[in-house]
PDB file of C-alpha atoms in Angstrom:
ATOM      1  CA  UNK A   1     219.215  79.405 -50.792  1.00  0.00           C
ATOM      2  CA  UNK A   2     217.517  76.212 -48.878  1.00  0.00           C
ATOM      3  CA  UNK A   3     220.112  76.214 -46.258  1.00  0.00           C
ATOM      4  CA  UNK A   4     219.466  80.013 -45.376  1.00  0.00           C
ATOM      5  CA  UNK A   5     215.468  78.983 -45.031  1.00  0.00           C
ATOM      6  CA  UNK A   6     217.223  76.267 -42.694  1.00  0.00           C
ATOM      7  CA  UNK A   7     218.977  78.385 -40.697  1.00  0.00           C
ATOM      8  CA  UNK A   8     215.965  81.242 -40.311  1.00  0.00           C
ATOM      9  CA  UNK A   9     213.965  78.820 -39.289  1.00  0.00           C
ATOM     10  CA  UNK A  10     216.507  76.677 -36.881  1.00  0.00           C
ATOM     11  CA  UNK A  11     217.361  80.674 -35.771  1.00  0.00           C
ATOM     12  CA  UNK A  12     214.082  81.385 -35.086  1.00  0.00           C
ATOM     13  CA  UNK A  13     213.318  78.420 -33.045  1.00  0.00           C
ATOM     14  CA  UNK A  14     216.710  78.520 -30.893  1.00  0.00           C
ATOM     15  CA  UNK A  15     215.819  82.542 -30.517  1.00  0.00           C
ATOM     16  CA  UNK A  16     212.073  83.973 -30.063  1.00  0.00           C
ATOM     17  CA  UNK A  17     211.498  87.459 -30.704  1.00  0.00           C
ATOM     18  CA  UNK A  18     210.726  88.430 -26.630  1.00  0.00           C
ATOM     19  CA  UNK A  19     212.600  87.603 -23.629  1.00  0.00           C
ATOM     20  CA  UNK A  20     208.967  86.100 -21.837  1.00  0.00           C
ATOM     21  CA  UNK A  21     208.903  84.366 -24.671  1.00  0.00           C
ATOM     22  CA  UNK A  22     212.819  82.886 -24.253  1.00  0.00           C
ATOM     23  CA  UNK A  23     211.872  81.875 -21.105  1.00  0.00           C
ATOM     24  CA  UNK A  24     208.747  80.518 -21.835  1.00  0.00           C
ATOM     25  CA  UNK A  25     210.847  78.212 -24.862  1.00  0.00           C
ATOM     26  CA  UNK A  26     213.103  77.555 -21.751  1.00  0.00           C
ATOM     27  CA  UNK A  27     210.416  75.457 -19.373  1.00  0.00           C
ATOM     28  CA  UNK A  28     208.060  74.703 -22.034  1.00  0.00           C
ATOM     29  CA  UNK A  29     211.076  72.534 -23.511  1.00  0.00           C
ATOM     30  CA  UNK A  30     212.987  71.208 -20.857  1.00  0.00           C
ATOM     31  CA  UNK A  31     211.177  71.459 -17.580  1.00  0.00           C
ATOM     32  CA  UNK A  32     207.401  70.390 -18.791  1.00  0.00           C
ATOM     33  CA  UNK A  33     208.375  68.095 -21.271  1.00  0.00           C
ATOM     34  CA  UNK A  34     211.168  66.458 -18.843  1.00  0.00           C
ATOM     35  CA  UNK A  35     208.389  66.230 -16.135  1.00  0.00           C
ATOM     36  CA  UNK A  36     205.987  64.521 -18.529  1.00  0.00           C
ATOM     37  CA  UNK A  37     208.722  61.908 -20.428  1.00  0.00           C
ATOM     38  CA  UNK A  38     209.895  60.964 -17.383  1.00  0.00           C
ATOM     39  CA  UNK A  39     207.459  61.177 -13.848  1.00  0.00           C
ATOM     40  CA  UNK A  40     205.293  60.549 -16.283  1.00  0.00           C
ATOM     41  CA  UNK A  41     206.182  57.460 -17.267  1.00  0.00           C
ATOM     42  CA  UNK A  42     207.232  56.419 -13.829  1.00  0.00           C
ATOM     43  CA  UNK A  43     203.525  57.308 -12.484  1.00  0.00           C
ATOM     44  CA  UNK A  44     201.006  55.713 -15.167  1.00  0.00           C
ATOM     45  CA  UNK A  45     203.375  53.454 -17.053  1.00  0.00           C
ATOM     46  CA  UNK A  46     201.908  50.491 -15.686  1.00  0.00           C
ATOM     47  CA  UNK A  47     198.474  51.578 -14.467  1.00  0.00           C
ATOM     48  CA  UNK A  48     196.491  49.236 -16.845  1.00  0.00           C
ATOM     49  CA  UNK A  49     198.582  46.592 -15.442  1.00  0.00           C
ATOM     50  CA  UNK A  50     197.563  47.084 -11.631  1.00  0.00           C
ATOM     51  CA  UNK A  51     193.817  48.364 -12.089  1.00  0.00           C
ATOM     52  CA  UNK A  52     192.237  45.509 -10.026  1.00  0.00           C
ATOM     53  CA  UNK A  53     188.776  44.678 -10.189  1.00  0.00           C
ATOM     54  CA  UNK A  54     186.185  42.800  -7.990  1.00  0.00           C
ATOM     55  CA  UNK A  55     185.552  39.948  -9.037  1.00  0.00           C
ATOM     56  CA  UNK A  56     189.898  40.046 -10.920  1.00  0.00           C
ATOM     57  CA  UNK A  57     189.047  38.736 -14.156  1.00  0.00           C
ATOM     58  CA  UNK A  58     190.484  40.023 -17.335  1.00  0.00           C
ATOM     59  CA  UNK A  59     188.198  41.273 -19.070  1.00  0.00           C
ATOM     60  CA  UNK A  60     186.384  43.239 -16.164  1.00  0.00           C
ATOM     61  CA  UNK A  61     189.580  44.641 -14.856  1.00  0.00           C
ATOM     62  CA  UNK A  62     190.146  45.714 -19.308  1.00  0.00           C
ATOM     63  CA  UNK A  63     186.236  47.024 -19.396  1.00  0.00           C
ATOM     64  CA  UNK A  64     186.472  49.358 -16.237  1.00  0.00           C
ATOM     65  CA  UNK A  65     189.867  50.410 -17.476  1.00  0.00           C
ATOM     66  CA  UNK A  66     189.029  51.551 -20.410  1.00  0.00           C
ATOM     67  CA  UNK A  67     186.072  53.119 -18.523  1.00  0.00           C
ATOM     68  CA  UNK A  68     188.332  54.748 -16.330  1.00  0.00           C
ATOM     69  CA  UNK A  69     190.571  56.087 -18.702  1.00  0.00           C
ATOM     70  CA  UNK A  70     188.740  57.021 -22.062  1.00  0.00           C
ATOM     71  CA  UNK A  71     192.172  58.639 -22.982  1.00  0.00           C
ATOM     72  CA  UNK A  72     195.850  57.717 -21.109  1.00  0.00           C
ATOM     73  CA  UNK A  73     196.660  61.142 -19.228  1.00  0.00           C
ATOM     74  CA  UNK A  74     200.531  60.202 -21.218  1.00  0.00           C
ATOM     75  CA  UNK A  75     198.648  60.568 -24.879  1.00  0.00           C
ATOM     76  CA  UNK A  76     196.293  63.942 -23.704  1.00  0.00           C
ATOM     77  CA  UNK A  77     199.223  65.378 -22.243  1.00  0.00           C
ATOM     78  CA  UNK A  78     201.351  64.509 -25.314  1.00  0.00           C
ATOM     79  CA  UNK A  79     198.956  65.765 -27.611  1.00  0.00           C
ATOM     80  CA  UNK A  80     198.401  68.855 -25.380  1.00  0.00           C
ATOM     81  CA  UNK A  81     202.695  69.731 -26.102  1.00  0.00           C
ATOM     82  CA  UNK A  82     203.063  69.498 -29.968  1.00  0.00           C
ATOM     83  CA  UNK A  83     199.428  70.552 -30.503  1.00  0.00           C
ATOM     84  CA  UNK A  84     199.673  74.459 -28.210  1.00  0.00           C
ATOM     85  CA  UNK A  85     203.747  74.233 -30.498  1.00  0.00           C
ATOM     86  CA  UNK A  86     202.365  73.831 -33.554  1.00  0.00           C
ATOM     87  CA  UNK A  87     201.415  77.903 -33.521  1.00  0.00           C
ATOM     88  CA  UNK A  88     204.829  79.057 -33.371  1.00  0.00           C
ATOM     89  CA  UNK A  89     206.140  76.383 -35.667  1.00  0.00           C
ATOM     90  CA  UNK A  90     203.954  77.677 -38.337  1.00  0.00           C
ATOM     91  CA  UNK A  91     205.053  81.130 -37.555  1.00  0.00           C
ATOM     92  CA  UNK A  92     208.962  79.967 -37.565  1.00  0.00           C
ATOM     93  CA  UNK A  93     208.494  78.705 -40.983  1.00  0.00           C
ATOM     94  CA  UNK A  94     206.436  81.507 -42.187  1.00  0.00           C
ATOM     95  CA  UNK A  95     209.369  83.695 -40.693  1.00  0.00           C
ATOM     96  CA  UNK A  96     212.022  81.015 -42.677  1.00  0.00           C
ATOM     97  CA  UNK A  97     210.291  81.179 -45.314  1.00  0.00           C
ATOM     98  CA  UNK A  98     210.288  85.290 -45.758  1.00  0.00           C
ATOM     99  CA  UNK A  99     213.927  85.118 -44.554  1.00  0.00           C
ATOM    100  CA  UNK A 100     212.846  87.393 -41.694  1.00  0.00           C
ATOM    101  CA  UNK A 101     215.848  87.901 -38.858  1.00  0.00           C
ATOM    102  CA  UNK A 102     213.835  87.806 -35.423  1.00  0.00           C
ATOM    103  CA  UNK A 103     215.205  91.784 -34.797  1.00  0.00           C
ATOM    104  CA  UNK A 104     212.599  92.156 -37.344  1.00  0.00           C
ATOM    105  CA  UNK A 105     209.392  90.689 -36.177  1.00  0.00           C
ATOM    106  CA  UNK A 106     208.678  93.073 -33.257  1.00  0.00           C
ATOM    107  CA  UNK A 107     209.757  96.149 -36.245  1.00  0.00           C
ATOM    108  CA  UNK A 108     206.959  96.051 -38.783  1.00  0.00           C
ATOM    109  CA  UNK A 109     203.204  95.991 -38.430  1.00  0.00           C
ATOM    110  CA  UNK A 110     202.903  93.157 -40.335  1.00  0.00           C
ATOM    111  CA  UNK A 111     205.119  90.578 -38.595  1.00  0.00           C
ATOM    112  CA  UNK A 112     204.406  91.543 -35.650  1.00  0.00           C
ATOM    113  CA  UNK A 113     200.451  90.831 -35.615  1.00  0.00           C
ATOM    114  CA  UNK A 114     200.932  87.735 -37.446  1.00  0.00           C
ATOM    115  CA  UNK A 115     203.125  87.090 -33.964  1.00  0.00           C
ATOM    116  CA  UNK A 116     200.577  88.060 -31.695  1.00  0.00           C
ATOM    117  CA  UNK A 117     198.188  86.085 -33.439  1.00  0.00           C
ATOM    118  CA  UNK A 118     200.749  83.063 -32.715  1.00  0.00           C
ATOM    119  CA  UNK A 119     200.094  83.475 -29.181  1.00  0.00           C
ATOM    120  CA  UNK A 120     196.856  83.914 -29.014  1.00  0.00           C
ATOM    121  CA  UNK A 121     195.791  80.927 -30.845  1.00  0.00           C
ATOM    122  CA  UNK A 122     198.901  79.180 -28.320  1.00  0.00           C
ATOM    123  CA  UNK A 123     196.601  80.824 -25.261  1.00  0.00           C
ATOM    124  CA  UNK A 124     192.924  79.552 -26.917  1.00  0.00           C
ATOM    125  CA  UNK A 125     194.976  76.110 -27.414  1.00  0.00           C
ATOM    126  CA  UNK A 126     196.349  76.333 -23.804  1.00  0.00           C
ATOM    127  CA  UNK A 127     192.610  77.192 -21.812  1.00  0.00           C
ATOM    128  CA  UNK A 128     190.699  74.720 -24.048  1.00  0.00           C
ATOM    129  CA  UNK A 129     193.388  71.905 -23.654  1.00  0.00           C
ATOM    130  CA  UNK A 130     192.130  72.885 -20.235  1.00  0.00           C
ATOM    131  CA  UNK A 131     188.929  72.588 -19.876  1.00  0.00           C
ATOM    132  CA  UNK A 132     189.288  68.369 -21.520  1.00  0.00           C
ATOM    133  CA  UNK A 133     192.117  67.537 -18.856  1.00  0.00           C
ATOM    134  CA  UNK A 134     189.447  69.040 -16.130  1.00  0.00           C
ATOM    135  CA  UNK A 135     185.864  66.842 -18.285  1.00  0.00           C
ATOM    136  CA  UNK A 136     188.575  64.238 -18.338  1.00  0.00           C
ATOM    137  CA  UNK A 137     190.365  63.429 -15.561  1.00  0.00           C
ATOM    138  CA  UNK A 138     189.391  65.812 -12.623  1.00  0.00           C
ATOM    139  CA  UNK A 139     191.669  67.081  -9.698  1.00  0.00           C
ATOM    140  CA  UNK A 140     191.842  64.825  -7.925  1.00  0.00           C
ATOM    141  CA  UNK A 141     191.979  60.479  -8.644  1.00  0.00           C
ATOM    142  CA  UNK A 142     190.585  58.505  -5.931  1.00  0.00           C
ATOM    143  CA  UNK A 143     191.513  55.414  -4.119  1.00  0.00           C
ATOM    144  CA  UNK A 144     188.197  53.373  -5.465  1.00  0.00           C
ATOM    145  CA  UNK A 145     186.535  53.703  -8.990  1.00  0.00           C
ATOM    146  CA  UNK A 146     183.241  52.499  -9.227  1.00  0.00           C
ATOM    147  CA  UNK A 147     182.889  50.981 -12.553  1.00  0.00           C
ATOM    148  CA  UNK A 148     179.151  50.190 -14.261  1.00  0.00           C
ATOM    149  CA  UNK A 149     179.795  47.271 -15.493  1.00  0.00           C
ATOM    150  CA  UNK A 150     175.327  46.685 -16.411  1.00  0.00           C
ATOM    151  CA  UNK A 151     176.406  45.850 -20.193  1.00  0.00           C
ATOM    152  CA  UNK A 152     178.933  43.114 -19.792  1.00  0.00           C
ATOM    153  CA  UNK A 153     176.073  40.552 -18.089  1.00  0.00           C
ATOM    154  CA  UNK A 154     172.865  40.894 -15.426  1.00  0.00           C
ATOM    155  CA  UNK A 155     174.464  39.655 -12.403  1.00  0.00           C
ATOM    156  CA  UNK A 156     176.956  42.774 -12.909  1.00  0.00           C
ATOM    157  CA  UNK A 157     176.100  46.501 -12.228  1.00  0.00           C
ATOM    158  CA  UNK A 158     178.207  48.574 -10.026  1.00  0.00           C
ATOM    159  CA  UNK A 159     181.835  46.830  -9.398  1.00  0.00           C
ATOM    160  CA  UNK A 160     184.546  48.479  -7.407  1.00  0.00           C
ATOM    161  CA  UNK A 161     187.932  48.953  -8.918  1.00  0.00           C
ATOM    162  CA  UNK A 162     190.884  49.672  -6.993  1.00  0.00           C
ATOM    163  CA  UNK A 163     193.452  52.592  -8.494  1.00  0.00           C
ATOM    164  CA  UNK A 164     197.016  51.715  -7.512  1.00  0.00           C
ATOM    165  CA  UNK A 165     199.236  55.064  -6.888  1.00  0.00           C
ATOM    166  CA  UNK A 166     196.142  57.361  -6.311  1.00  0.00           C
ATOM    167  CA  UNK A 167     198.163  60.024  -4.223  1.00  0.00           C
ATOM    168  CA  UNK A 168     201.701  59.900  -7.246  1.00  0.00           C
ATOM    169  CA  UNK A 169     198.336  60.497  -9.994  1.00  0.00           C
ATOM    170  CA  UNK A 170     196.933  63.318  -8.024  1.00  0.00           C
ATOM    171  CA  UNK A 171     199.509  65.192  -7.004  1.00  0.00           C
ATOM    172  CA  UNK A 172     201.475  65.064 -10.628  1.00  0.00           C
ATOM    173  CA  UNK A 173     197.580  66.120 -11.859  1.00  0.00           C
ATOM    174  CA  UNK A 174     197.978  69.234  -9.859  1.00  0.00           C
ATOM    175  CA  UNK A 175     201.114  70.105 -11.012  1.00  0.00           C
ATOM    176  CA  UNK A 176     199.731  68.980 -14.902  1.00  0.00           C
ATOM    177  CA  UNK A 177     197.371  71.701 -14.125  1.00  0.00           C
ATOM    178  CA  UNK A 178     200.354  74.329 -12.466  1.00  0.00           C
ATOM    179  CA  UNK A 179     202.167  73.780 -15.745  1.00  0.00           C
ATOM    180  CA  UNK A 180     199.382  74.584 -18.303  1.00  0.00           C
ATOM    181  CA  UNK A 181     198.539  77.723 -16.179  1.00  0.00           C
ATOM    182  CA  UNK A 182     202.072  78.959 -16.148  1.00  0.00           C
ATOM    183  CA  UNK A 183     202.617  78.618 -19.556  1.00  0.00           C
ATOM    184  CA  UNK A 184     199.340  80.840 -20.482  1.00  0.00           C
ATOM    185  CA  UNK A 185     200.100  83.979 -17.329  1.00  0.00           C
ATOM    186  CA  UNK A 186     203.446  83.649 -19.679  1.00  0.00           C
ATOM    187  CA  UNK A 187     202.308  83.883 -23.364  1.00  0.00           C
ATOM    188  CA  UNK A 188     199.687  86.571 -21.997  1.00  0.00           C
ATOM    189  CA  UNK A 189     203.019  88.341 -20.507  1.00  0.00           C
ATOM    190  CA  UNK A 190     204.354  88.129 -23.836  1.00  0.00           C
ATOM    191  CA  UNK A 191     201.654  89.784 -25.352  1.00  0.00           C
ATOM    192  CA  UNK A 192     201.942  92.409 -22.106  1.00  0.00           C
ATOM    193  CA  UNK A 193     205.942  92.894 -23.225  1.00  0.00           C
ATOM    194  CA  UNK A 194     205.144  93.275 -27.118  1.00  0.00           C
ATOM    195  CA  UNK A 195     202.778  95.648 -26.034  1.00  0.00           C
ATOM    196  CA  UNK A 196     205.551  97.488 -23.792  1.00  0.00           C
ATOM    197  CA  UNK A 197     208.223  97.366 -26.580  1.00  0.00           C
ATOM    198  CA  UNK A 198     206.162  98.893 -29.339  1.00  0.00           C
ATOM    199  CA  UNK A 199     204.731 101.938 -26.780  1.00  0.00           C
ATOM    200  CA  UNK A 200     207.886 102.258 -25.994  1.00  0.00           C
ATOM    201  CA  UNK A 201     209.540 102.095 -29.293  1.00  0.00           C
ATOM    202  CA  UNK A 202     207.393 102.341 -32.024  1.00  0.00           C
ATOM    203  CA  UNK A 203     207.650  99.910 -34.859  1.00  0.00           C
ATOM    204  CA  UNK A 204     208.672 101.440 -38.036  1.00  0.00           C
ATOM    205  CA  UNK A 205     205.867 101.167 -41.219  1.00  0.00           C
TER     206      UNK A 205
END
């Protein structure tokens, strides 16, 4: 029985019930994760080491960098990807435990409703992550960051710091915003696909 659960869970993960969801899985799993894992490390990997202020002292650089980056973009986007995957993972786990075939998901009202709720939750999490990204990182990385270092001592007030590869980081930010918008659009399109299917082929009670 446990092997059957694992088989159903594996099939549920690799074969979503809608065409849009299959494309979303491909886009989310390959393009977005590859972009973050490979290019994200190349752009942000050594940012803390190359972040320098005037005066160029280690404690000042560290203090201002922590102010500049309350959370590193790689960590934020990795958390975003994991959290957004949670609703779908919970649904597929539920489907595996109930031995629900993918063909049955859109054929019974209760399964369809639960699946739609998981998609809506996924959209909500993407919207929250989008808002947080704007709040934390904005849309552009400036070459100079003005650090408020008043708490370090009276002789320090506003310190100028140089941000390395600011243009690359701006391009990467726009790309991550674009990926978030695309995934939200795909989720909305998936709901419309489900509605269209139910109108064309009414679900069996």
